[in-house]
Structures are given as structure tokens and as C-alpha cells.
């Protein structure tokens, strides 16, 4: 029977730890930079290599899962995740750290794609509910991790954190190796039509629309969050920036719980994009820095279900090729996150952060229209 009977509970716990690891890595990479004496550009290379590895491995394992099965792909992903973490602890030079983070990121993207696909296979029409719940647990972990680690990292060091990740991922790989019950519900690939499956799916109008929506939405989200500290600096409230990020993560939790209970994720996403636009306008117009946090909370609630819900919709378009379909969703998320920073950085040289936020508010309205078009195309 194995983990099959308790697979949803298994993924809830796993995504809680993945949330902890995600937020911990955002903090630990700065300790790695300090230990290796890396420059800001080299720090950017380390962070960028995570995104690049994540995008590429999601596609590779998405295609591989169509041929060898999802359990085998999950084993490879967990292995890369763990090996990358171990290599980070052993890296004595920046160049080795960049390679290690690439392997680490490969595991992150590949594992997320396979877990999303398996959640879809296991839950069928109830996939959106469980995807949002797993992401709610992810948000809880991401919210708690920096607070806890910030108190202990000076005593345990960053290497101990990555050693924990290595042990956890090695254990996860062992579970998938020894427990074959996942194969009992994992959907096998349908009849293949020559060529790479991921390219075949990406050419479908509905899939292409949802990939573009997800890329743009995640790009906007990273722009909003990464530049939030700069925005509060601009208005003379520097101390509120870091607190604003915590507020964002905290309110993403109820946002994803709400997303788990809606019956029509497509319509809910349209509402969420419009709500996010309103939250940005509120953030910009309210003069009080403290009250601006209410705008941040609205944005957190609104954007929380975007990734799990769009991934569910896109992955569900091709239930017989769900491994490749969910891999395209994870790729789109990674691409949006990676592309956003240099674009926003270039725009920031010509316009203020407030102007950038206004632009994002307009983009949110456009995304609501694109989502409606995607839902229509999916029914054609």
C-alpha cells in the first residue's frame, strides 16, 4: 500500500518543508556569498543558475516522465536536489558554487513538476483544491523559516542547513525507490505523436495562453516583492520594507486556502488579478506607510492562488500527458521569475518604482482578460 493511501498528507508535509527550504535558501545564499567573498555579480550568477537549472530540468524530466514514468523522474529530481545541496557545502570557490546551485535548482524544478503531476493524477477533478492546500503549507514554511533560521544560523552555519536538505532529499529519493505504490495511480502517457511531447503541447492555443499568463504573473509577482523594500525606502519608511515581505507571505496563506475551496479556478483567477490591481492602487495612493501594508496584504491574498491554480488548469488540459503539461507550467514560472529582474532593473533606470507598480496594475487587468481567453480556448 505504501504512501498511496496517504499521498495527499504526504505532499502537504513535503511542501511545508519545501517552503522552509525555499525561504531558507533565499537567506543562505547570502551567507555563501560572504563565505566565498563573492561580488554582487557573482551572487546574481548563483541565484540565476538556480532558475536556469529549474527551468531546464522541468522540461527534461517532463519529457522523460512520458517515457520512463513519473516515479523514476521524481527519483532523479530528488537526487539532483540533494546532491546540489551537498556540493554547495563543499564548494570553496564561486565557480563551484554556481555549478552546485545549478544542480540544486535542477532538483527544485524537476521535483516540483513531478509532484504537481502526481497530485493531479491522484486527485482528478479535485486537483485545484489540493494544489492550493499544498501551496498554503508551502507558504507557512516560507513564512516561518527565515524567522527561525535568522536566530540560529550564526551558531549552526549555512552548511548545516544544506546538509539537512541533502539528508531530506536523499530520504525522499529512497522512498520513491523502495515504495512503488506511486505507480498504481500515476497516469501513464497516452499515445504519442512523433517528436517531443512538450513541444506538441506548447503549440496548443490554450496551453500557450496559460503559459504566457503564468510567465507574466510570476514576473510581476517577483517585481512586486523584490522591489518592495526599495519602494518603502523611496517613501522614507525603510523599516517597513522587510516587514512588508513578511506580511505578503503571511496573507498568501489564507489566499491559497480560499483558492482551495473555489469550484471554478478560472473565474477565481480573473477576480484575483483584478483584486491585485486594486491592491497595488491602494498601496500607491494611501499616504500612511503603515496603512500601505493593507495594500500589501491584498496583493498577497490576490496572487497566492495564481501559481497553483494556473498550473492545475494548464496541467489538466492534457491528462494523458500530465507530466509534460505540468513541466511546462513549472518552466513558465521559472522563466517569468528569471526574466523579470533584469527587465525591471532596466526599466527602473528610466522610471520610478511607483511608475513600475502602476504598470503592473495595468498588466493585472490584461491578465484577467487573457485568462478568460484561455478558458474559452480550453473549451474549444
mmCIF file of C-alpha atoms in Angstrom:
data_model
loop_
_atom_site.group_PDB
_atom_site.id
_atom_site.type_symbol
_atom_site.label_atom_id
_atom_site.label_comp_id
_atom_site.label_asym_id
_atom_site.label_seq_id
_atom_site.Cartn_x
_atom_site.Cartn_y
_atom_site.Cartn_z
ATOM 1 C CA UNK A 1 0.000 0.000 0.000
ATOM 2 C CA UNK A 2 2.859 2.396 0.853
ATOM 3 C CA UNK A 3 2.340 6.156 0.582
ATOM 4 C CA UNK A 4 -0.516 5.751 -1.893
ATOM 5 C CA UNK A 5 -3.173 5.718 0.870
ATOM 6 C CA UNK A 6 -1.832 8.911 2.448
ATOM 7 C CA UNK A 7 -0.406 10.612 -0.617
ATOM 8 C CA UNK A 8 -2.161 13.963 -0.059
ATOM 9 C CA UNK A 9 -0.986 14.118 3.556
ATOM 10 C CA UNK A 10 2.493 13.133 2.363
ATOM 11 C CA UNK A 11 2.563 16.041 -0.105
ATOM 12 C CA UNK A 12 1.253 18.520 2.494
ATOM 13 C CA UNK A 13 4.168 17.709 4.806
ATOM 14 C CA UNK A 14 6.652 17.654 1.947
ATOM 15 C CA UNK A 15 5.576 21.055 0.600
ATOM 16 C CA UNK A 16 5.808 22.537 4.088
ATOM 17 C CA UNK A 17 9.474 21.523 4.136
ATOM 18 C CA UNK A 18 9.942 22.711 0.549
ATOM 19 C CA UNK A 19 8.604 26.112 1.638
ATOM 20 C CA UNK A 20 11.075 26.144 4.521
ATOM 21 C CA UNK A 21 13.894 25.220 2.136
ATOM 22 C CA UNK A 22 12.848 27.825 -0.452
ATOM 23 C CA UNK A 23 12.883 30.714 2.022
ATOM 24 C CA UNK A 24 15.992 29.363 3.793
ATOM 25 C CA UNK A 25 17.879 29.328 0.511
ATOM 26 C CA UNK A 26 16.984 32.981 -0.116
ATOM 27 C CA UNK A 27 18.742 33.732 3.177
ATOM 28 C CA UNK A 28 21.560 31.159 2.993
ATOM 29 C CA UNK A 29 22.784 32.218 -0.447
ATOM 30 C CA UNK A 30 23.921 35.497 1.125
ATOM 31 C CA UNK A 31 25.923 33.579 3.734
ATOM 32 C CA UNK A 32 27.512 31.543 0.927
ATOM 33 C CA UNK A 33 28.379 34.767 -0.852
ATOM 34 C CA UNK A 34 30.002 36.132 2.305
ATOM 35 C CA UNK A 35 31.959 32.927 2.964
ATOM 36 C CA UNK A 36 33.306 32.802 -0.593
ATOM 37 C CA UNK A 37 33.905 36.535 -0.901
ATOM 38 C CA UNK A 38 31.641 36.746 -3.964
ATOM 39 C CA UNK A 39 30.760 40.018 -5.672
ATOM 40 C CA UNK A 40 27.192 41.163 -6.350
ATOM 41 C CA UNK A 41 27.534 39.978 -9.935
ATOM 42 C CA UNK A 42 28.687 36.547 -8.767
ATOM 43 C CA UNK A 43 25.766 36.434 -6.329
ATOM 44 C CA UNK A 44 23.493 37.101 -9.287
ATOM 45 C CA UNK A 45 25.121 34.192 -11.132
ATOM 46 C CA UNK A 46 24.454 31.856 -8.211
ATOM 47 C CA UNK A 47 20.803 32.892 -7.976
ATOM 48 C CA UNK A 48 20.370 32.843 -11.745
ATOM 49 C CA UNK A 49 21.809 29.335 -12.014
ATOM 50 C CA UNK A 50 19.021 28.077 -9.715
ATOM 51 C CA UNK A 51 16.358 29.438 -12.066
ATOM 52 C CA UNK A 52 18.103 28.149 -15.186
ATOM 53 C CA UNK A 53 18.562 24.672 -13.709
ATOM 54 C CA UNK A 54 14.946 24.640 -12.562
ATOM 55 C CA UNK A 55 13.581 25.560 -15.989
ATOM 56 C CA UNK A 56 15.736 23.140 -17.947
ATOM 57 C CA UNK A 57 15.253 20.136 -15.654
ATOM 58 C CA UNK A 58 11.487 20.662 -15.508
ATOM 59 C CA UNK A 59 11.372 20.258 -19.290
ATOM 60 C CA UNK A 60 13.829 17.360 -19.357
ATOM 61 C CA UNK A 61 12.052 15.359 -16.652
ATOM 62 C CA UNK A 62 8.641 16.290 -18.030
ATOM 63 C CA UNK A 63 9.655 14.667 -21.315
ATOM 64 C CA UNK A 64 11.436 11.772 -19.593
ATOM 65 C CA UNK A 65 8.376 11.013 -17.457
ATOM 66 C CA UNK A 66 6.393 10.413 -20.641
ATOM 67 C CA UNK A 67 8.768 7.566 -21.452
ATOM 68 C CA UNK A 68 10.023 6.070 -18.185
ATOM 69 C CA UNK A 69 7.296 7.075 -15.732
ATOM 70 C CA UNK A 70 6.956 9.780 -13.091
ATOM 71 C CA UNK A 71 8.404 7.843 -10.176
ATOM 72 C CA UNK A 72 11.743 7.464 -11.967
ATOM 73 C CA UNK A 73 11.720 11.166 -12.834
ATOM 74 C CA UNK A 74 10.963 12.058 -9.194
ATOM 75 C CA UNK A 75 13.925 9.942 -8.052
ATOM 76 C CA UNK A 76 16.254 11.821 -10.412
ATOM 77 C CA UNK A 77 14.874 15.187 -9.270
ATOM 78 C CA UNK A 78 15.240 14.400 -5.557
ATOM 79 C CA UNK A 79 18.751 13.091 -6.245
ATOM 80 C CA UNK A 80 19.790 16.317 -8.008
ATOM 81 C CA UNK A 81 18.221 18.382 -5.222
ATOM 82 C CA UNK A 82 20.208 16.526 -2.561
ATOM 83 C CA UNK A 83 23.484 16.305 -4.493
ATOM 84 C CA UNK A 84 23.320 20.016 -5.289
ATOM 85 C CA UNK A 85 22.831 20.832 -1.593
ATOM 86 C CA UNK A 86 25.780 18.634 -0.631
ATOM 87 C CA UNK A 87 28.026 20.208 -3.273
ATOM 88 C CA UNK A 88 27.134 23.702 -2.008
ATOM 89 C CA UNK A 89 28.525 22.752 1.413
ATOM 90 C CA UNK A 90 31.731 21.528 -0.233
ATOM 91 C CA UNK A 91 32.210 24.491 -2.590
ATOM 92 C CA UNK A 92 35.311 26.513 -1.826
ATOM 93 C CA UNK A 93 35.145 28.681 -4.953
ATOM 94 C CA UNK A 94 32.407 30.776 -6.512
ATOM 95 C CA UNK A 95 32.607 28.856 -9.799
ATOM 96 C CA UNK A 96 31.894 25.589 -7.981
ATOM 97 C CA UNK A 97 29.057 27.223 -6.061
ATOM 98 C CA UNK A 98 27.429 28.361 -9.320
ATOM 99 C CA UNK A 99 27.575 24.797 -10.703
ATOM 100 C CA UNK A 100 26.279 23.419 -7.403
ATOM 101 C CA UNK A 101 23.336 25.832 -7.401
ATOM 102 C CA UNK A 102 22.567 24.834 -10.988
ATOM 103 C CA UNK A 103 22.301 21.177 -9.912
ATOM 104 C CA UNK A 104 20.343 22.244 -6.831
ATOM 105 C CA UNK A 105 17.915 24.269 -8.974
ATOM 106 C CA UNK A 106 17.556 21.332 -11.362
ATOM 107 C CA UNK A 107 16.249 19.282 -8.472
ATOM 108 C CA UNK A 108 13.898 22.049 -7.352
ATOM 109 C CA UNK A 109 12.209 22.454 -10.746
ATOM 110 C CA UNK A 110 12.166 18.772 -11.622
ATOM 111 C CA UNK A 111 10.721 17.703 -8.276
ATOM 112 C CA UNK A 112 8.046 20.390 -8.314
ATOM 113 C CA UNK A 113 6.928 19.382 -11.824
ATOM 114 C CA UNK A 114 6.680 15.709 -10.902
ATOM 115 C CA UNK A 115 4.891 16.340 -7.598
ATOM 116 C CA UNK A 116 2.366 18.632 -9.282
ATOM 117 C CA UNK A 117 1.728 15.982 -11.912
ATOM 118 C CA UNK A 118 1.280 13.225 -9.324
ATOM 119 C CA UNK A 119 -1.095 15.420 -7.294
ATOM 120 C CA UNK A 120 -3.151 15.842 -10.462
ATOM 121 C CA UNK A 121 -3.151 12.104 -11.172
ATOM 122 C CA UNK A 122 -4.163 11.267 -7.610
ATOM 123 C CA UNK A 123 -6.940 13.843 -7.181
ATOM 124 C CA UNK A 124 -8.508 14.215 -10.611
ATOM 125 C CA UNK A 125 -11.220 16.893 -10.617
ATOM 126 C CA UNK A 126 -10.274 17.895 -7.063
ATOM 127 C CA UNK A 127 -6.717 18.769 -8.084
ATOM 128 C CA UNK A 128 -7.094 22.547 -7.685
ATOM 129 C CA UNK A 129 -8.158 22.138 -4.058
ATOM 130 C CA UNK A 130 -5.156 20.029 -3.098
ATOM 131 C CA UNK A 131 -2.706 22.081 -5.175
ATOM 132 C CA UNK A 132 -3.727 25.215 -3.303
ATOM 133 C CA UNK A 133 -3.551 23.430 0.051
ATOM 134 C CA UNK A 134 -0.036 22.168 -0.641
ATOM 135 C CA UNK A 135 0.972 25.710 -1.596
ATOM 136 C CA UNK A 136 -0.647 27.047 1.581
ATOM 137 C CA UNK A 137 1.611 24.707 3.572
ATOM 138 C CA UNK A 138 4.497 25.894 1.380
ATOM 139 C CA UNK A 139 3.686 29.496 2.352
ATOM 140 C CA UNK A 140 3.584 28.615 6.058
ATOM 141 C CA UNK A 141 7.025 27.046 5.784
ATOM 142 C CA UNK A 142 8.353 30.022 3.821
ATOM 143 C CA UNK A 143 6.948 32.418 6.420
ATOM 144 C CA UNK A 144 8.419 30.584 9.412
ATOM 145 C CA UNK A 145 11.808 29.540 8.042
ATOM 146 C CA UNK A 146 13.644 32.910 7.851
ATOM 147 C CA UNK A 147 12.448 33.897 11.321
ATOM 148 C CA UNK A 148 13.714 30.668 12.870
ATOM 149 C CA UNK A 149 16.948 30.419 10.899
ATOM 150 C CA UNK A 150 17.942 34.020 11.456
ATOM 151 C CA UNK A 151 18.273 33.214 15.156
ATOM 152 C CA UNK A 152 20.327 30.034 14.743
ATOM 153 C CA UNK A 153 22.374 30.392 11.564
ATOM 154 C CA UNK A 154 25.190 32.223 13.354
ATOM 155 C CA UNK A 155 25.586 29.153 15.565
ATOM 156 C CA UNK A 156 24.973 26.287 13.125
ATOM 157 C CA UNK A 157 26.329 27.865 9.914
ATOM 158 C CA UNK A 158 24.848 27.705 6.415
ATOM 159 C CA UNK A 159 26.454 24.333 5.694
ATOM 160 C CA UNK A 160 24.317 22.629 8.352
ATOM 161 C CA UNK A 161 21.179 23.882 6.575
ATOM 162 C CA UNK A 162 22.254 22.420 3.233
ATOM 163 C CA UNK A 163 23.310 19.174 4.927
ATOM 164 C CA UNK A 164 19.742 18.921 6.254
ATOM 165 C CA UNK A 165 18.433 19.421 2.707
ATOM 166 C CA UNK A 166 20.777 16.699 1.436
ATOM 167 C CA UNK A 167 19.564 14.240 4.095
ATOM 168 C CA UNK A 168 15.899 15.087 3.437
ATOM 169 C CA UNK A 169 16.189 14.706 -0.339
ATOM 170 C CA UNK A 170 18.222 11.512 -0.060
ATOM 171 C CA UNK A 171 15.465 10.126 2.141
ATOM 172 C CA UNK A 172 12.813 11.232 -0.350
ATOM 173 C CA UNK A 173 14.669 9.558 -3.223
ATOM 174 C CA UNK A 174 14.871 6.377 -1.134
ATOM 175 C CA UNK A 175 11.108 6.483 -0.515
ATOM 176 C CA UNK A 176 10.406 6.674 -4.245
ATOM 177 C CA UNK A 177 12.929 3.916 -4.959
ATOM 178 C CA UNK A 178 11.587 1.499 -2.355
ATOM 179 C CA UNK A 179 7.880 2.334 -2.498
ATOM 180 C CA UNK A 180 6.368 1.542 -5.893
ATOM 181 C CA UNK A 181 2.772 2.309 -4.886
ATOM 182 C CA UNK A 182 3.003 5.659 -6.725
ATOM 183 C CA UNK A 183 2.992 3.684 -9.977
ATOM 184 C CA UNK A 184 -0.514 2.426 -9.132
ATOM 185 C CA UNK A 185 -2.127 5.851 -9.603
ATOM 186 C CA UNK A 186 0.383 7.735 -11.778
ATOM 187 C CA UNK A 187 -1.217 8.206 -15.189
ATOM 188 C CA UNK A 188 0.745 6.540 -17.961
ATOM 189 C CA UNK A 189 1.489 8.526 -21.081
ATOM 190 C CA UNK A 190 -1.123 8.313 -23.804
ATOM 191 C CA UNK A 191 -0.365 7.535 -27.429
ATOM 192 C CA UNK A 192 2.496 9.718 -28.580
ATOM 193 C CA UNK A 193 2.598 11.515 -31.924
ATOM 194 C CA UNK A 194 6.221 11.785 -33.132
ATOM 195 C CA UNK A 195 8.564 14.383 -31.740
ATOM 196 C CA UNK A 196 8.927 15.829 -28.273
ATOM 197 C CA UNK A 197 5.712 15.853 -26.258
ATOM 198 C CA UNK A 198 6.422 19.188 -24.572
ATOM 199 C CA UNK A 199 6.689 20.963 -27.925
ATOM 200 C CA UNK A 200 3.490 19.344 -29.131
ATOM 201 C CA UNK A 201 1.596 20.554 -26.064
ATOM 202 C CA UNK A 202 3.124 24.056 -26.114
ATOM 203 C CA UNK A 203 1.709 24.631 -29.605
ATOM 204 C CA UNK A 204 -1.869 24.255 -28.372
ATOM 205 C CA UNK A 205 -3.567 27.706 -28.118
ATOM 206 C CA UNK A 206 -4.973 27.205 -24.606
ATOM 207 C CA UNK A 207 -1.663 25.912 -23.237
ATOM 208 C CA UNK A 208 0.258 28.750 -24.857
ATOM 209 C CA UNK A 209 -2.099 31.341 -23.359
ATOM 210 C CA UNK A 210 -1.818 29.913 -19.852
ATOM 211 C CA UNK A 211 1.963 29.664 -20.158
ATOM 212 C CA UNK A 212 2.100 33.366 -21.098
ATOM 213 C CA UNK A 213 -0.285 34.268 -18.268
ATOM 214 C CA UNK A 214 1.834 32.349 -15.746
ATOM 215 C CA UNK A 215 5.134 33.791 -17.029
ATOM 216 C CA UNK A 216 3.773 37.326 -16.824
ATOM 217 C CA UNK A 217 2.037 36.857 -13.467
ATOM 218 C CA UNK A 218 5.112 35.374 -11.784
ATOM 219 C CA UNK A 219 7.314 38.043 -13.342
ATOM 220 C CA UNK A 220 5.021 40.718 -11.906
ATOM 221 C CA UNK A 221 4.939 38.994 -8.521
ATOM 222 C CA UNK A 222 8.731 38.861 -8.266
ATOM 223 C CA UNK A 223 8.904 42.520 -9.320
ATOM 224 C CA UNK A 224 6.407 43.478 -6.624
ATOM 225 C CA UNK A 225 8.126 41.532 -3.851
ATOM 226 C CA UNK A 226 11.812 42.031 -4.705
ATOM 227 C CA UNK A 227 11.315 45.777 -5.145
ATOM 228 C CA UNK A 228 9.034 46.257 -2.149
ATOM 229 C CA UNK A 229 11.946 47.165 0.118
ATOM 230 C CA UNK A 230 13.101 49.748 -2.451
ATOM 231 C CA UNK A 231 9.595 51.196 -2.601
ATOM 232 C CA UNK A 232 9.421 51.747 1.159
ATOM 233 C CA UNK A 233 12.923 53.244 1.038
ATOM 234 C CA UNK A 234 11.659 55.665 -1.608
ATOM 235 C CA UNK A 235 8.830 56.924 0.617
ATOM 236 C CA UNK A 236 11.103 57.244 3.656
ATOM 237 C CA UNK A 237 9.904 54.175 5.551
ATOM 238 C CA UNK A 238 12.857 51.796 5.216
ATOM 239 C CA UNK A 239 11.956 49.798 8.318
ATOM 240 C CA UNK A 240 8.632 48.772 6.768
ATOM 241 C CA UNK A 241 10.164 47.016 3.747
ATOM 242 C CA UNK A 242 11.209 43.744 5.380
ATOM 243 C CA UNK A 243 8.026 43.713 7.452
ATOM 244 C CA UNK A 244 6.043 44.170 4.246
ATOM 245 C CA UNK A 245 7.568 40.995 2.815
ATOM 246 C CA UNK A 246 6.513 39.048 5.914
ATOM 247 C CA UNK A 247 3.006 40.483 5.568
ATOM 248 C CA UNK A 248 2.927 39.363 1.927
ATOM 249 C CA UNK A 249 3.906 35.773 2.777
ATOM 250 C CA UNK A 250 1.543 35.637 5.733
ATOM 251 C CA UNK A 251 -1.505 36.703 3.709
ATOM 252 C CA UNK A 252 -0.628 34.304 0.907
ATOM 253 C CA UNK A 253 -1.657 31.518 3.315
ATOM 254 C CA UNK A 254 -5.395 32.419 3.530
ATOM 255 C CA UNK A 255 -5.270 33.331 -0.157
ATOM 256 C CA UNK A 256 -4.322 29.770 -1.032
ATOM 257 C CA UNK A 257 -6.790 28.261 1.438
ATOM 258 C CA UNK A 258 -9.548 30.271 -0.246
ATOM 259 C CA UNK A 259 -8.259 29.135 -3.641
ATOM 260 C CA UNK A 260 -8.573 25.535 -2.488
ATOM 261 C CA UNK A 261 -12.301 25.961 -1.878
ATOM 262 C CA UNK A 262 -13.412 27.596 -5.147
ATOM 263 C CA UNK A 263 -15.135 25.427 -7.740
ATOM 264 C CA UNK A 264 -14.136 27.422 -10.817
ATOM 265 C CA UNK A 265 -10.424 28.342 -10.588
ATOM 266 C CA UNK A 266 -10.552 30.152 -13.932
ATOM 267 C CA UNK A 267 -13.158 32.691 -12.836
ATOM 268 C CA UNK A 268 -11.474 32.987 -9.465
ATOM 269 C CA UNK A 269 -8.203 33.902 -11.186
ATOM 270 C CA UNK A 270 -9.943 36.674 -13.128
ATOM 271 C CA UNK A 271 -11.177 38.100 -9.820
ATOM 272 C CA UNK A 272 -7.715 37.665 -8.241
ATOM 273 C CA UNK A 273 -5.943 39.608 -10.974
ATOM 274 C CA UNK A 274 -8.442 42.475 -10.666
ATOM 275 C CA UNK A 275 -8.118 42.390 -6.866
ATOM 276 C CA UNK A 276 -4.338 42.547 -7.172
ATOM 277 C CA UNK A 277 -4.648 45.608 -9.421
ATOM 278 C CA UNK A 278 -6.857 47.261 -6.798
ATOM 279 C CA UNK A 279 -4.377 46.322 -4.053
ATOM 280 C CA UNK A 280 -1.500 47.953 -5.953
ATOM 281 C CA UNK A 281 -3.532 51.151 -6.458
ATOM 282 C CA UNK A 282 -4.361 51.129 -2.717
ATOM 283 C CA UNK A 283 -0.683 50.668 -1.870
ATOM 284 C CA UNK A 284 0.315 53.642 -4.019
ATOM 285 C CA UNK A 285 -2.463 56.066 -3.059
ATOM 286 C CA UNK A 286 -2.674 55.624 0.724
ATOM 287 C CA UNK A 287 -0.233 58.112 2.285
ATOM 288 C CA UNK A 288 0.416 56.299 5.575
ATOM 289 C CA UNK A 289 3.293 53.742 5.386
ATOM 290 C CA UNK A 290 1.558 51.571 7.992
ATOM 291 C CA UNK A 291 -1.747 51.542 6.083
ATOM 292 C CA UNK A 292 0.146 50.709 2.912
ATOM 293 C CA UNK A 293 0.664 47.269 4.460
ATOM 294 C CA UNK A 294 -3.067 46.719 3.938
ATOM 295 C CA UNK A 295 -2.373 47.069 0.216
ATOM 296 C CA UNK A 296 0.448 44.535 0.526
ATOM 297 C CA UNK A 297 -1.916 42.111 2.283
ATOM 298 C CA UNK A 298 -4.483 42.478 -0.529
ATOM 299 C CA UNK A 299 -1.782 41.754 -3.110
ATOM 300 C CA UNK A 300 -0.639 38.707 -1.094
ATOM 301 C CA UNK A 301 -4.162 37.267 -0.927
ATOM 302 C CA UNK A 302 -4.813 38.002 -4.601
ATOM 303 C CA UNK A 303 -1.634 36.492 -6.058
ATOM 304 C CA UNK A 304 -1.493 33.486 -3.718
ATOM 305 C CA UNK A 305 -3.627 31.099 -5.819
ATOM 306 C CA UNK A 306 -2.178 32.151 -9.188
ATOM 307 C CA UNK A 307 0.659 29.612 -9.442
ATOM 308 C CA UNK A 308 -1.202 26.520 -8.156
ATOM 309 C CA UNK A 309 -4.447 27.337 -9.975
ATOM 310 C CA UNK A 310 -2.916 28.128 -13.376
ATOM 311 C CA UNK A 311 -0.663 25.077 -13.050
ATOM 312 C CA UNK A 312 -3.734 22.968 -12.353
ATOM 313 C CA UNK A 313 -5.638 24.357 -15.331
ATOM 314 C CA UNK A 314 -2.688 24.005 -17.706
ATOM 315 C CA UNK A 315 -1.747 20.549 -16.441
ATOM 316 C CA UNK A 316 -5.346 19.344 -16.669
ATOM 317 C CA UNK A 317 -5.596 20.256 -20.343
ATOM 318 C CA UNK A 318 -3.709 17.059 -21.190
ATOM 319 C CA UNK A 319 -4.455 14.419 -18.511
ATOM 320 C CA UNK A 320 -2.742 11.668 -20.518
ATOM 321 C CA UNK A 321 0.436 13.740 -20.782
ATOM 322 C CA UNK A 322 0.265 15.416 -17.372
ATOM 323 C CA UNK A 323 3.981 15.007 -16.710
ATOM 324 C CA UNK A 324 4.917 17.138 -19.712
ATOM 325 C CA UNK A 325 1.990 19.537 -19.164
ATOM 326 C CA UNK A 326 2.886 20.331 -15.559
ATOM 327 C CA UNK A 327 6.554 20.591 -16.556
ATOM 328 C CA UNK A 328 5.599 23.379 -18.974
ATOM 329 C CA UNK A 329 3.848 25.166 -16.110
ATOM 330 C CA UNK A 330 6.914 24.938 -13.860
ATOM 331 C CA UNK A 331 9.098 26.091 -16.763
ATOM 332 C CA UNK A 332 6.819 29.098 -17.310
ATOM 333 C CA UNK A 333 7.017 30.016 -13.642
ATOM 334 C CA UNK A 334 10.815 29.808 -13.629
ATOM 335 C CA UNK A 335 11.135 31.756 -16.871
ATOM 336 C CA UNK A 336 8.884 34.531 -15.588
ATOM 337 C CA UNK A 337 10.835 34.809 -12.342
ATOM 338 C CA UNK A 338 14.219 34.782 -14.084
ATOM 339 C CA UNK A 339 13.309 37.279 -16.796
ATOM 340 C CA UNK A 340 11.582 39.784 -14.539
ATOM 341 C CA UNK A 341 14.593 41.058 -12.602
ATOM 342 C CA UNK A 342 16.787 42.296 -15.487
ATOM 343 C CA UNK A 343 13.711 43.760 -17.233
ATOM 344 C CA UNK A 344 12.551 45.631 -14.135
ATOM 345 C CA UNK A 345 16.138 46.699 -13.412
ATOM 346 C CA UNK A 346 16.422 48.227 -16.883
ATOM 347 C CA UNK A 347 13.024 49.941 -16.641
ATOM 348 C CA UNK A 348 13.883 51.298 -13.171
ATOM 349 C CA UNK A 349 16.672 53.370 -14.731
ATOM 350 C CA UNK A 350 14.065 55.237 -16.800
ATOM 351 C CA UNK A 351 11.064 55.295 -14.450
ATOM 352 C CA UNK A 352 10.316 55.347 -10.729
ATOM 353 C CA UNK A 353 9.311 52.282 -8.761
ATOM 354 C CA UNK A 354 5.841 53.787 -8.352
ATOM 355 C CA UNK A 355 5.526 54.024 -12.141
ATOM 356 C CA UNK A 356 6.577 50.381 -12.432
ATOM 357 C CA UNK A 357 3.925 49.374 -9.913
ATOM 358 C CA UNK A 358 1.283 51.323 -11.869
ATOM 359 C CA UNK A 359 2.345 49.417 -14.975
ATOM 360 C CA UNK A 360 1.952 46.118 -13.116
ATOM 361 C CA UNK A 361 -1.552 47.157 -12.008
ATOM 362 C CA UNK A 362 -2.470 47.633 -15.674
ATOM 363 C CA UNK A 363 -0.869 44.289 -16.597
ATOM 364 C CA UNK A 364 -3.052 42.576 -13.977
ATOM 365 C CA UNK A 365 -6.168 43.786 -15.797
ATOM 366 C CA UNK A 366 -4.738 42.449 -19.064
ATOM 367 C CA UNK A 367 -4.041 39.090 -17.406
ATOM 368 C CA UNK A 368 -7.665 38.839 -16.303
ATOM 369 C CA UNK A 369 -8.706 39.219 -19.956
ATOM 370 C CA UNK A 370 -6.103 36.689 -21.112
ATOM 371 C CA UNK A 371 -7.355 34.207 -18.519
ATOM 372 C CA UNK A 372 -10.889 34.496 -19.891
ATOM 373 C CA UNK A 373 -9.479 33.912 -23.398
ATOM 374 C CA UNK A 374 -7.550 30.891 -22.165
ATOM 375 C CA UNK A 375 -10.623 29.373 -20.539
ATOM 376 C CA UNK A 376 -12.553 29.884 -23.777
ATOM 377 C CA UNK A 377 -9.764 28.303 -25.829
ATOM 378 C CA UNK A 378 -9.611 25.305 -23.477
ATOM 379 C CA UNK A 379 -13.257 24.524 -24.212
ATOM 380 C CA UNK A 380 -12.896 24.883 -27.996
#
